[in-house]
Every structure is written in structure tokens, then in C-alpha cells.
Coordinates of C-alpha atoms in Angstrom, one line a residue:
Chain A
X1318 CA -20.5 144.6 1.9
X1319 CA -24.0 143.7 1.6
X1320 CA -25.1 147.3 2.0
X1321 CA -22.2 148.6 -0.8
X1322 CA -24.0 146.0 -2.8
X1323 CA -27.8 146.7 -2.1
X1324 CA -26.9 150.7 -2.5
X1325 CA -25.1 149.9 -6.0
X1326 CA -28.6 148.1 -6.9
X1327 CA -31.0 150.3 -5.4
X1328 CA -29.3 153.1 -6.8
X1329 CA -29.3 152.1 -10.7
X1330 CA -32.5 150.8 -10.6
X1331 CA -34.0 153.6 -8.9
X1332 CA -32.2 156.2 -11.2
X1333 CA -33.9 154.4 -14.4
X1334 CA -36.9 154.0 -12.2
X1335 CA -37.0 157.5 -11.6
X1336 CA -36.5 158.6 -15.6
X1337 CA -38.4 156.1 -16.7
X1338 CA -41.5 157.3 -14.6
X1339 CA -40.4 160.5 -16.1
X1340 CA -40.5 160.0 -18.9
X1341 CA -44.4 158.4 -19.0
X1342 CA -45.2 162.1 -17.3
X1343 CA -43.6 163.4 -20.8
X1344 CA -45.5 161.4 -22.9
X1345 CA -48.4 162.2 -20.9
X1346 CA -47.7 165.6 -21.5
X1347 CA -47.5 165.5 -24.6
X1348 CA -51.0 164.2 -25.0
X1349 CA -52.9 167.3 -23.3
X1350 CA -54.8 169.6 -25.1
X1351 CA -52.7 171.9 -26.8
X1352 CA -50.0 170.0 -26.3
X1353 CA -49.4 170.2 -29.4
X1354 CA -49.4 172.8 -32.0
X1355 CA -51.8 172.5 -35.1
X1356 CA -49.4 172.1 -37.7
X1357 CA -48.1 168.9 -35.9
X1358 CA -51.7 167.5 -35.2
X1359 CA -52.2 167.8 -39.0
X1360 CA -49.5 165.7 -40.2
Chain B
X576 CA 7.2 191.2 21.4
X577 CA 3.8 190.0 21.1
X578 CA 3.1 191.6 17.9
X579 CA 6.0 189.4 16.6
X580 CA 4.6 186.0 18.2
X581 CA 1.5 187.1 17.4
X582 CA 2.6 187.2 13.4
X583 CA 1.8 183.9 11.1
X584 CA 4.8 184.4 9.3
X585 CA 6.4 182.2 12.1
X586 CA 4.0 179.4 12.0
X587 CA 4.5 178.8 8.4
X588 CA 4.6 175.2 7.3
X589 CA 6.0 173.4 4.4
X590 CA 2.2 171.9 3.8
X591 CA 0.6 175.5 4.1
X592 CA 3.2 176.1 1.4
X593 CA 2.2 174.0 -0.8
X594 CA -1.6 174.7 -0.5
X595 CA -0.8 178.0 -1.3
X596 CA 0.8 176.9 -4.5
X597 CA -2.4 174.5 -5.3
X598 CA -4.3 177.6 -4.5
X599 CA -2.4 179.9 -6.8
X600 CA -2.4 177.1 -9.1
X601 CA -6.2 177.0 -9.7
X602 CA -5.9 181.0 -9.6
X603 CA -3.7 180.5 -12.9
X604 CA -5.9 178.1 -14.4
X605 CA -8.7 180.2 -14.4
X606 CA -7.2 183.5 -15.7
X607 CA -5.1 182.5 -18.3
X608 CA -6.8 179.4 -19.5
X609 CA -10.4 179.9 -18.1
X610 CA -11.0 176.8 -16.8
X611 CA -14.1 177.3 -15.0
X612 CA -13.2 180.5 -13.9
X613 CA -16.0 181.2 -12.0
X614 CA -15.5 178.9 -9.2
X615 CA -12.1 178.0 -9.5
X616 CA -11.1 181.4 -9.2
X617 CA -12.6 182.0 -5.6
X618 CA -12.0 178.6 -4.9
X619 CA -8.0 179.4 -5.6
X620 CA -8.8 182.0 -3.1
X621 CA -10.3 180.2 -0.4
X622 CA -7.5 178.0 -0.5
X623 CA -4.9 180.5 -0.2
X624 CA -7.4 182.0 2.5
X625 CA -7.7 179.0 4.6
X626 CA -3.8 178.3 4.7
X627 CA -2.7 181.5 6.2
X628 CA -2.0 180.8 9.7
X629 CA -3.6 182.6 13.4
X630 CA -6.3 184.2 10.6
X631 CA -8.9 182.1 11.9
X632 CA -11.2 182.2 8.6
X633 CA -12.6 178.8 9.1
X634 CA -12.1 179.0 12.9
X635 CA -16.0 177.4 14.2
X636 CA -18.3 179.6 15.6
X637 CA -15.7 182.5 14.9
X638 CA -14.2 183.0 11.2
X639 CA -15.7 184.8 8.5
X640 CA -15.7 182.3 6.0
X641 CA -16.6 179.4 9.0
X642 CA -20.0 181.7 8.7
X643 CA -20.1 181.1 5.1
X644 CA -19.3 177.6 4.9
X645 CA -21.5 176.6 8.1
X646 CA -25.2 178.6 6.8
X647 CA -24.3 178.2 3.0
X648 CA -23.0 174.9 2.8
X649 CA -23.3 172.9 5.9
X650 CA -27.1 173.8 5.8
X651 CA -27.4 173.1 2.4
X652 CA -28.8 175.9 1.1
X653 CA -26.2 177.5 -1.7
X654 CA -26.4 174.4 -4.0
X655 CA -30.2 174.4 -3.9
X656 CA -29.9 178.3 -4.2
X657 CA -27.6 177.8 -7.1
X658 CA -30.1 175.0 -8.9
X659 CA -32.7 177.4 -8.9
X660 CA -30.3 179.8 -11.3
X661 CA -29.7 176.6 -13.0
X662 CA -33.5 176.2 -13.5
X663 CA -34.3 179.6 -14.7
X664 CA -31.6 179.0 -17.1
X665 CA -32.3 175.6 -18.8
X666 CA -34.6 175.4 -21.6
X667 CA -36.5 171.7 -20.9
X668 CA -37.4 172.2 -24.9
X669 CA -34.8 169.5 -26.5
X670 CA -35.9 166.8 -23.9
X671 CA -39.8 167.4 -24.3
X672 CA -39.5 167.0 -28.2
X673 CA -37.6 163.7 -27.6
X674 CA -38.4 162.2 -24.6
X675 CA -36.6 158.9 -25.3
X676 CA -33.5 160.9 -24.5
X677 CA -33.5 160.9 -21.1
X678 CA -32.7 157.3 -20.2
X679 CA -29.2 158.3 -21.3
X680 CA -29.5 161.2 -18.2
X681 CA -29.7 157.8 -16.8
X682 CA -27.6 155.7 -18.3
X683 CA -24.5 158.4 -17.9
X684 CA -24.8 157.8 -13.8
X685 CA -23.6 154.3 -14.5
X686 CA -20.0 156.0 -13.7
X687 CA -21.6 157.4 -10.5
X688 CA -22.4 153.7 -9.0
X689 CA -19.5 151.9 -10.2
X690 CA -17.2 153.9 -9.0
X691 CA -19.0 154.0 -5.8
X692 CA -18.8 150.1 -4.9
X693 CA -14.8 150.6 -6.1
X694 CA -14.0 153.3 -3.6
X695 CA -15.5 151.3 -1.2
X696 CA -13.4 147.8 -2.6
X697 CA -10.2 150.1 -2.3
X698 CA -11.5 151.0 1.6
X699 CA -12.7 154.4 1.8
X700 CA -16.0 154.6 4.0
X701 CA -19.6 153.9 2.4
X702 CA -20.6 157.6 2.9
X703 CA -17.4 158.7 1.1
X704 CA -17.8 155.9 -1.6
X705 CA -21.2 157.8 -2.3
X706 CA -19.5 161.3 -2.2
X707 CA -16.4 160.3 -4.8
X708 CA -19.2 158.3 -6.9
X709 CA -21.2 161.1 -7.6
X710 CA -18.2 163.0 -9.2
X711 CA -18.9 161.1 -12.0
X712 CA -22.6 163.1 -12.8
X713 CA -20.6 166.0 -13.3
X714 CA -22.3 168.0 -11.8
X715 CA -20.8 170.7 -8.8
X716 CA -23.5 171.4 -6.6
X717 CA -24.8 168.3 -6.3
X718 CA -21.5 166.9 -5.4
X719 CA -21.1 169.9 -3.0
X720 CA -24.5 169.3 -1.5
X721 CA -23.9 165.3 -0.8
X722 CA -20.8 165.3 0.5
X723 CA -21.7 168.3 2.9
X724 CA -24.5 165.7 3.9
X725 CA -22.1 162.8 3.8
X726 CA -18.5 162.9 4.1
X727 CA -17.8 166.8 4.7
X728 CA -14.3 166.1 5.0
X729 CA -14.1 165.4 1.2
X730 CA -16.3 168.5 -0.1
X731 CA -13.1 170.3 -1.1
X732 CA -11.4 167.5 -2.9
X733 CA -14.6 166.3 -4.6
X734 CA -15.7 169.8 -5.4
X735 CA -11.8 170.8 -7.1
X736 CA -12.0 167.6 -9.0
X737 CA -15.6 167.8 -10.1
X738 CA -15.6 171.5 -11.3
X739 CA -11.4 170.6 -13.1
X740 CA -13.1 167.7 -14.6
X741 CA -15.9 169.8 -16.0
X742 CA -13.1 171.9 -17.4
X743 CA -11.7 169.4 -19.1
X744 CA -15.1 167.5 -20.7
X745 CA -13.6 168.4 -24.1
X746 CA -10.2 166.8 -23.5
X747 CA -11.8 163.7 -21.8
X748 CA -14.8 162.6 -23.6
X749 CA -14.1 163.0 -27.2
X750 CA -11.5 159.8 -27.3
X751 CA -14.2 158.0 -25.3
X752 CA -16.6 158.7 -27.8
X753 CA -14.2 157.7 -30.7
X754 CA -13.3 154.6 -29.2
X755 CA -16.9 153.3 -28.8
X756 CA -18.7 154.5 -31.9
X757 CA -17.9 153.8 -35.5
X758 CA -18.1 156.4 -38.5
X759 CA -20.7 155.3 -39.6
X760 CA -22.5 155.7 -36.4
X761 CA -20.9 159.1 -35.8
X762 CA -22.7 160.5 -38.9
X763 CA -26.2 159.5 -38.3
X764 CA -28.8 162.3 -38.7
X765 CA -31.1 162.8 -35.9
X766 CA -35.0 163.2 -36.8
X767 CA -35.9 166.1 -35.6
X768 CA -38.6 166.1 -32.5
X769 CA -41.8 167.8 -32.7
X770 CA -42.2 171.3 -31.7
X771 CA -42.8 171.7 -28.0
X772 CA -45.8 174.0 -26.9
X773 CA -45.6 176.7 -24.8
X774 CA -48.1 175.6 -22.4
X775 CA -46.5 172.3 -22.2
X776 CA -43.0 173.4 -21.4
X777 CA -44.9 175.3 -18.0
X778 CA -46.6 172.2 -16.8
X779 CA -43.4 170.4 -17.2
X780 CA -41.8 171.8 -13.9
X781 CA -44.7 171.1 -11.8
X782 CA -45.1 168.0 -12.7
X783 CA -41.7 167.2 -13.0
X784 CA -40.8 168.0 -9.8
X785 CA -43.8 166.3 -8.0
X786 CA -43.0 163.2 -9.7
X787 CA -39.9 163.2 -8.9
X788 CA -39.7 164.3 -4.9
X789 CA -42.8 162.0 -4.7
X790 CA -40.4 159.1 -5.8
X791 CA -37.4 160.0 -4.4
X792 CA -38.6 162.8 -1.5
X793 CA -34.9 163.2 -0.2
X794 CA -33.9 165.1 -3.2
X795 CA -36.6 167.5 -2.7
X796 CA -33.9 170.6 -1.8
X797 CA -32.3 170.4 -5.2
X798 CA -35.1 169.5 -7.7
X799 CA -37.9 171.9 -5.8
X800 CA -35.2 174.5 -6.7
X801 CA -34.3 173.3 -10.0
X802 CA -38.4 173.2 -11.2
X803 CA -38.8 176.2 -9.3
X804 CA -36.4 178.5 -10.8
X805 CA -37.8 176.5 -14.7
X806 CA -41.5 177.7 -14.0
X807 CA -40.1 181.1 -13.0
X808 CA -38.4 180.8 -16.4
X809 CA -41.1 179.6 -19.0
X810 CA -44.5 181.1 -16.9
X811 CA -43.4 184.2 -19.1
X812 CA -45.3 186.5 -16.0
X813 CA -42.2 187.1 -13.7
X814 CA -39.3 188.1 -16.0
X815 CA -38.0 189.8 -12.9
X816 CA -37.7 187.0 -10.5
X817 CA -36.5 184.9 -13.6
X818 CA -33.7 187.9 -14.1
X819 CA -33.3 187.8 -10.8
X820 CA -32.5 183.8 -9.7
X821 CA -30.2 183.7 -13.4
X822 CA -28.4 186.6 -12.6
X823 CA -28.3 188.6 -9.5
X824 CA -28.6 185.6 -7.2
X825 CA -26.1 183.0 -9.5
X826 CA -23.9 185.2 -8.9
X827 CA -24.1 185.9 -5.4
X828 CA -24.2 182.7 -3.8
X829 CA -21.3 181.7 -6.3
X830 CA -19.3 184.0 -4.6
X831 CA -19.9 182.4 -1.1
X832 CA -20.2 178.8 -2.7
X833 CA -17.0 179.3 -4.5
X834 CA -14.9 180.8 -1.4
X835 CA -16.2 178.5 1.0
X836 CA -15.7 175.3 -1.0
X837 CA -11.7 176.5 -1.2
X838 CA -11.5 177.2 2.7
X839 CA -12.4 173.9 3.2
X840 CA -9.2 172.9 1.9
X841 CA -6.6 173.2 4.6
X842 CA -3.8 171.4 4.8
X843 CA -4.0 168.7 7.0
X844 CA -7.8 168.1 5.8
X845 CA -6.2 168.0 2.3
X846 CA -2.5 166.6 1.8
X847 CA -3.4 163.2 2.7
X848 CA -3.3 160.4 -0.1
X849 CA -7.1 160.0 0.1
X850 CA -7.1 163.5 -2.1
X851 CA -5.4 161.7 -5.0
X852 CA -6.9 158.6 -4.8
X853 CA -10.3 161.2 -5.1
X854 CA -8.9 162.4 -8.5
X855 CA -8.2 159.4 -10.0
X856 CA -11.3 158.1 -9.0
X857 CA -13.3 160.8 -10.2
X858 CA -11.8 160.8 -13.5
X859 CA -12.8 157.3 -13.6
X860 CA -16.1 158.0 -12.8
X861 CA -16.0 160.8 -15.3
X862 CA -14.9 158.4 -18.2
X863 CA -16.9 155.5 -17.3
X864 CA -20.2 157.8 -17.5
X865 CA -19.3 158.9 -20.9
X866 CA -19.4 155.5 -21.8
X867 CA -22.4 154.7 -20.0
X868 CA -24.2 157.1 -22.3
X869 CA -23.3 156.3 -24.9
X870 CA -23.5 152.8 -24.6
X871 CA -27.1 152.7 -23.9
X872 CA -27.7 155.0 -26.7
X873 CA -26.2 151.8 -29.1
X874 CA -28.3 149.7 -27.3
X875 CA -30.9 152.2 -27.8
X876 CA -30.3 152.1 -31.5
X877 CA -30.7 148.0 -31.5
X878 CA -34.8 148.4 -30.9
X879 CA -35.7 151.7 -32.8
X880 CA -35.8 152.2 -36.4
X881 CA -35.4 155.6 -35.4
X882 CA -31.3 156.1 -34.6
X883 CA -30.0 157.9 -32.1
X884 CA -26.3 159.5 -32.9
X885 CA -24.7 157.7 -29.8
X886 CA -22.5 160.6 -29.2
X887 CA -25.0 162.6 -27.9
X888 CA -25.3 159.7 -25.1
X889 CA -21.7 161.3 -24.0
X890 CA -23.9 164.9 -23.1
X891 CA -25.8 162.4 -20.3
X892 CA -23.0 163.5 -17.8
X893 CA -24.5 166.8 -16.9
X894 CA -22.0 169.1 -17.5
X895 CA -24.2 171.7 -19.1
X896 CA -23.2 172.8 -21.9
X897 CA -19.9 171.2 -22.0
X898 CA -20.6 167.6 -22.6
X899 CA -23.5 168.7 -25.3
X900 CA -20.9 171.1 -27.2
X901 CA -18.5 168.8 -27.1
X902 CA -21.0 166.1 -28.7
X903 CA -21.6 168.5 -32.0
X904 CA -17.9 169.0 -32.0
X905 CA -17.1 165.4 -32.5
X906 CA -19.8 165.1 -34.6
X907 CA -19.2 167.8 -37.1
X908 CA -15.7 166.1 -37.4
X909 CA -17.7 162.7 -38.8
X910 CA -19.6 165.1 -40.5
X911 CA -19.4 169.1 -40.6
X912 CA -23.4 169.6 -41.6
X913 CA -24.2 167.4 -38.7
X914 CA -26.0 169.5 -36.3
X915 CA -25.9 167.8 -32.8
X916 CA -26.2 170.7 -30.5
X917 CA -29.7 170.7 -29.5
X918 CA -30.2 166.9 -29.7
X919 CA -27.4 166.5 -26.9
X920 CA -29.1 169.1 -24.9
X921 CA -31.6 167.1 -24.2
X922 CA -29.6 164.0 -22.2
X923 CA -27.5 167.0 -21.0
X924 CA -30.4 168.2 -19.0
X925 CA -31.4 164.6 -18.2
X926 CA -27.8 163.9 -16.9
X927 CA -28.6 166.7 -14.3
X928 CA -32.1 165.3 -13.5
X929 CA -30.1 161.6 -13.4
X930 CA -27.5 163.1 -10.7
X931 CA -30.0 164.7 -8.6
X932 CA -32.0 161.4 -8.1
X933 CA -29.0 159.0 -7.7
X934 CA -27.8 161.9 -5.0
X935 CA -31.1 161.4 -3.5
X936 CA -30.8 157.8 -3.2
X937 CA -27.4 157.8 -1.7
X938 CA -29.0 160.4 1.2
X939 CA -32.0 158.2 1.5
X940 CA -30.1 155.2 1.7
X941 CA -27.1 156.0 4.0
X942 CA -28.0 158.9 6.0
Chain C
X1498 CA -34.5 175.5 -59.0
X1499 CA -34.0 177.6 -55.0
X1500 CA -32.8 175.8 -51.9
X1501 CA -33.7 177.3 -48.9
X1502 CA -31.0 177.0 -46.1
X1503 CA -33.0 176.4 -42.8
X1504 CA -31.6 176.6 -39.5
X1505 CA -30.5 173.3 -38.1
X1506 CA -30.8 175.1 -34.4
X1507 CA -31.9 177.6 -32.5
X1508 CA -29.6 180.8 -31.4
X1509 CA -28.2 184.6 -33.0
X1510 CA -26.7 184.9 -35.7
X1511 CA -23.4 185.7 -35.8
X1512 CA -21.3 186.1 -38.4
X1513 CA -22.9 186.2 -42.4
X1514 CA -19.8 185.0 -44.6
X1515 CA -21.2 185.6 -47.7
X1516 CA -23.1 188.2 -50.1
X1517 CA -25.9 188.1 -52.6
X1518 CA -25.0 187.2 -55.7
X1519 CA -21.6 185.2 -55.0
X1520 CA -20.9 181.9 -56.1
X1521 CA -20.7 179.2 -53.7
X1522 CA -19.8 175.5 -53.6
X1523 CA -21.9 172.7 -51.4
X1524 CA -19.6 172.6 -47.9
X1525 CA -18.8 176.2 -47.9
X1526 CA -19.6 178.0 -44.8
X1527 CA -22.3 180.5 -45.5
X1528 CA -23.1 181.6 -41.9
X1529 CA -22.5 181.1 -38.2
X1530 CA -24.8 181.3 -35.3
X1531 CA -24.2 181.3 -31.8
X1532 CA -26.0 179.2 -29.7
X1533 CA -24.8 178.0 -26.4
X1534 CA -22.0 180.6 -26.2
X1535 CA -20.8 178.2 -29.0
X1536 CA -20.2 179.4 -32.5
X1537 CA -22.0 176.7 -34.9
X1538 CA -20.9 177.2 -38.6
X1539 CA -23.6 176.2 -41.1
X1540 CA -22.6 175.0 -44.4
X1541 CA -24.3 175.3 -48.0
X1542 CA -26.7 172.3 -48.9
X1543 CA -25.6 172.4 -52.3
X1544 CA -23.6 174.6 -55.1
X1545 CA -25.5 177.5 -56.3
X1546 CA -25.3 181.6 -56.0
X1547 CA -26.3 183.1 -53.3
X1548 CA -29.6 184.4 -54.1
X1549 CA -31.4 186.3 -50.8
X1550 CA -29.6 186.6 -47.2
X1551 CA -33.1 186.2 -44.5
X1552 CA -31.6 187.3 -41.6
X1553 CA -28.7 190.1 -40.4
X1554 CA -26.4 189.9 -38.0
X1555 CA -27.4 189.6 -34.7
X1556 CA -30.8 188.4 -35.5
X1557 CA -32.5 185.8 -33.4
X1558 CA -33.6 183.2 -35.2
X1559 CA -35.6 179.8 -34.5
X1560 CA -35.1 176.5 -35.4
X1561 CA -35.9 175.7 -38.9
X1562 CA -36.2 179.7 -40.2
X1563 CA -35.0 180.0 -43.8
X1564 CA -31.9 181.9 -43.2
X1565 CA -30.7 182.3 -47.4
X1566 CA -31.7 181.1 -50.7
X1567 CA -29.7 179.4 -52.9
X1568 CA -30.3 179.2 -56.4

């Protein structure tokens, strides 16, 4: 049982660990050069 | 008289019979209603296959489709092959303009691990707890490649019940979604995202898929595949090779995954109660990821000023595009110039992302 | 006074359901495009006549293209 129960933990935390880290990599992204296009800089 | 005792007409059970109807079953399901009729078709013919007595098919070391099962699917290679098709197919664009969106990928595997920790409460094993949970990310070759890993005696029933769920995402989810979201909250208008550039959607599957197998290395096979087959896709400078993994090669290892996955289904693997309690279960799994999604996308809501349509949480299972299609259907009922489509593909392609990782956790965690 | 009807998403167009010059109400269908292998019908902003069709049938359009003018 205690496995079943550190599994079930381990496994929801590291899913939103795991898309969580994700998405800081799209924000990142979203911050290089060229990331975005002009029109959306200007606004 | 050997031809005659040699003939398995005579060794004809009443349980082969009734695989063949199952088999012939799925066959109908796919022709006349299209269910999924790209698996379930071979599938319905691996069933039949691997029910016809003294053919050997699945006979180890010696059956045709043993050969296919064994290097396809026992090594884990198909599913892999088949997320690389998958890759050079999915456009990361929706997610990239609204990154927020893909904590509802996560949120939809909720199903996954709480059906997991009841299919071990009602006694089946841990590994086949994991293999039943993950029915729930809706998602077929991921299924296929952890229970190959996992509890290989399952694949066919988790498989059947993963790819008839799929099927039927727009009979299951949309009275889900009704039941947990108000009008009001059906009709909210998504901001659109900002445009995504070029340059940024080919970085994403590099990056991606470092980040990811660097955090969770044991689902390396499916997300190197997955990112691989993207870049292919949005480098622009080998059209053939993206051609190639979204056509050709889909459709080849389809072929073996689909006719494989049905031979596994013999009868005394299969007519045993575990196979229903795997349905219900997955269905279970199914509904309760729905939910998930778009649970967190209310509790989402309760911190921006900036709402999400919580029905497009339902598209986290990753069903693609099922679950997102079925999210601008219900919302075009609240509202007909609602336009949910592309918002929902973006925790559509999370949900697959979500049920990669969560597989990879299981693998790390109980092989 | 012209409204231009954008495209909410992405896809072909697949179906035009009206003409230049007719007379339409806000909610009517004026087009369908097919994204997805999903038909997605779009529906007039507000009453007006048709005043220029953008695209054809068939076309590929973007996200946010002016596919008619209403006026």
C-alpha cells in the first residue's frame, strides 16, 4: 500500500512538475529574439 | 486421417466462438459506424486471427504475427514509431500562443492516477493498476507501450478499451462538461494568444524534448519520437521525411500495431472478468479526466482576469482531435459564434505531453 | 459603415453559403471552413448585405484573414 500511495503522489506531482517546468521553457521561449513578430512587439 | 485431426474445425471452442464474435464485432463497428476504423478494423482481425485454432499466429518464436507482436511491440518500438507520425503531424502553435494551457494536459491525468490507486483497492496488481490508469490519458500508444512494459497480459484489453473510448469522446464528455460548467461559463470568449513565430515553433521540439527526458529520462522512447517527428515538421527543410513519418510510415506500423494488438487477444488471455472490470475502469478513468480538466481550468479562472472557457479543460485528455472538436461542439451550443477549436488544441496537445510523462513515471517508478 | 468578417481559425474553406449583394441577418451562416477534418460554420457579426466575398472555395486561409465584408 505504501508504494500504491507514494506512486499516486509522485505521479501527480511529477506530471505538474513536468508541465510546469514546461511551461517556464515556453515562456522562455517566447522571450528570444524574434520570438516574436514586430507587429506584436509594437503593441 | 491426419488431414482431418489435423483440421481446427475440431478444436473449436465455445470461447474461440465468442472471440470471434467480439472480433467481428469491432470489424462492424468500424465499417459501418467508423469508430476508429483504423485500428479497430485490424484489430477486429487480429482477434479473429488469434482465435483460429492449430494456426499458430501468436505461437512464440514461430507465428507470423508472434514476429510482429514480439519486435513491434514487445520491444517497444511501433508506439514510438507511431509518435513520431504523431509529431510530424501536430501543430505545437495553439499551446505556444497560450502557454497557460498546458497545466490542463496536466490536470486531465488526474483520471490516470485515481483510477490507478482504485484498481489496485479492488486487487489487481500495482503494474496493472498503472496499465488500466493510464487508459484514462486517452491516448493508444502510450497505453500500448506501458502495458507491453508492465502488465503485457492486459495490452489487448487496455488497447480495445482505450482506442473504443476514443471513439466515443463525443458521447462521453459532453454531459461531463454540462454538468460541471454553467452557461454562463460555457459562453466565455477566449482572448486570442499572440501569434507564434516561425523560428520559435522549431526550437520548441528541441527544447521540449530535452526538458522533458532530462526530468523524466524513462519516457525518452516516446517524447524523442514525438519532438523528433515536430522538428521534422516545422524545420520546413525536409518535407520529405515529414511526408514520410505522417504518411507512409503511420500507416505502416499501423498495420502491424493494429494486427498485433488484436492477436493478443486470445481467449483464455481475454474472457476472464479482469477484461470487464478493465472497461469499466477505464471509462472511469476516461470520465474522471474530463473532469480533471476542466476543473482546474475553473480554478484556473479564480486567479486570472483573463478566463479560460473551462470546456476546453475537457480537450486535456489527449484524444487528438476528438476531445478538442468535441469542446467547440459543446461550445457552439452555449453559443454558435463561439470559436473553441483552436483554443482546445492547445490542452489537447498538452494532454498528450501529460500522458507521456505520467507513463514515464509509472516505468520509472515500478519497473 | 463595413464589417469585416475575420476568421475565428485557421483551416480551407469549404463551403461559401452566400453571394454578393444578398441580404443577411446577424446569426446567419455565411461560410464554413474545415479545419481539423471538422466542418466549422461561421456566422455573420451583424445584419447587413453581403458586400465582397475574400476568399473561394478551397482557399487556405489564416487565422484572422478578412474572409467578407458586410455592409
Amino acid at each position: 500500500m505504501a508504494q500504491v500511495l507514494d506512486v499516486f503522489l509522485n505521479g501527480i506531482a511529477g506530471v505538474f512538475a513536468g508541465m510546469g517546468v514546461l511551461y517556464l521553457t515556453l515562456k522562455l521561449l517566447a522571450m528570444l529574439p524574434g520570438g516574436r513578430r514586430k507587429e506584436d512587439q509594437q503593441q | 486421417m491426419e488431414f482431418i485431426e489435423g483440421m481446427g474445425l475440431l478444436s473449436v471452442t465455445p470461447d474461440l466462438v465468442l472471440m470471434w464474435g467480439i472480433g467481428l464485432a469491432l470489424i462492424y463497428l468500424a465499417v459501418t459506424r467508423q469508430y476508429e476504423p483504423l485500428l479497430l478494423l485490424p484489430i477486429g482481425f487480429g482477434i479473429l486471427l488469434a482465435n483460429l485454432p492449430l494456426a499458430l499466429l501468436m505461437a512464440p518464436e514461430e507465428g507470423l504475427i508472434w514476429h510482429f507482436y514480439h519486435y513491434g511491440i514487445e520491444w517497444g518500438i511501433i508506439p514510438p514509431l507511431i509518435f513520431l507520425g504523431i509529431g510530424a503531424l501536430t501543430d505545437f502553435g495553439p499551446l505556444l500562443s497560450q502557454p497557460r494551457l498546458i497545466f490542463l494536459g496536466a490536470g486531465a491525468q488526474v483520471g490516470v492516477y485515481v483510477t490507478f490507486f482504485i484498481a489496485y483497492g479492488i486487487g489487481f496488481s500495482v503494474e496493472e493498476a498503472a496499465t488500466i490508469g493510464i487508459i484514462g490519458g486517452a491516448d493508444g500508444p502510450t497505453t500500448i507501450f506501458l502495458a507491453a512494459k508492465l502488465a503485457p497480459h492486459l495490452l489487448g484489453a487496455c488497447a480495445v478499451a482505450a482506442y473504443s473510448y476514443m471513439a466515443l469522446v463525443p458521447i462521453i464528455q459532453p454531459p461531463i462538461m454540462r454538468l460541471l460548467t454553467t452557461e454562463t461559463e460555457r459562453k466565455i470568449k477566449m482572448q486570442k494568444g499572440r501569434k507564434v513565430s516561425a523560428r520559435e515553433k522549431i526550437f520548441f521540439p528541441i527544447i521540449a524534448a530535452m526538458v522533458i527526458i532530462l526530468i523524466v529520462p524513462a519516457s525518452a522512447p516516446l517524447m524523442a519520437m514525438f519532438m523528433l517527428g515536430n522538428l521534422f515538421r516545422e524545420s520546413g527543410v525536409v518535407d520529405r521525411l515529414t511526408d514520410t513519418a505522417q504518411n507512409s510510415l503511420l500507416n505502416i506500423v499501423t498495420i502491424f500495431l493494429g494486427v498485433s494488438v488484436g492477436a493478443t487477444m486470445s481467449a483464455d488471455s481475454f474472457l476472464r472478468k479482469d477484461a470487464i472490470f478493465i472497461f469499466f475502469l477505464g471509462l472511469f478513468a476516461f470520465m474522471l479526466s474530463t473532469a480533471g480538466g476542466v476543473l482546474l481550468a475553473k480554478l484556473m479562472n479564480a486567479f486570472t482576469s483573463n478566463k479560460i472557457n473551462p470546456l476546453v479543460g475537457a480537450a486535456g485528455v489527449s484524444a487528438v482531435p476528438m476531445a478538442a472538436r468535441v469542446a467547440q461542439k459543446v461550445g457552439a451550443q452555449a453559443d454558435k459564434k463561439n470559436y473553441l477549436l483552436m483554443f482546445a488544441m492547445g490542452p489537447n496537445i498538452a494532454g498528450v505531453i501529460g500522458t507521456v510523462i505520467a507513463a514515464g513515471i509509472f516505468l520509472t517508478m515500478l519497473k | 459603415m463595413t464589417e469585416d468578417v475575420l476568421a475565428p481559425l485557421s483551416g480551407n474553406v469549404w463551403k461559401i453559403t452566400v453571394e454578393v449583394g444578398e441580404t443577411i441577418e446577424e446569426d446567419d451562416e455565411v461560410l464554413i471552413i474545415e479545419a481539423l477534418k471538422m466542418e466549422t460554420p461561421i456566422y455573420a457579426p451583424c445584419d447587413g448585405k453581403v458586400k465582397e466575398i475574400h476568399v473561394k472555395e478551397g482557399d487556405t486561409v489564416e487565422e484572422d484573414q478578412p474572409l467578407l465584408s458586410i455592409e
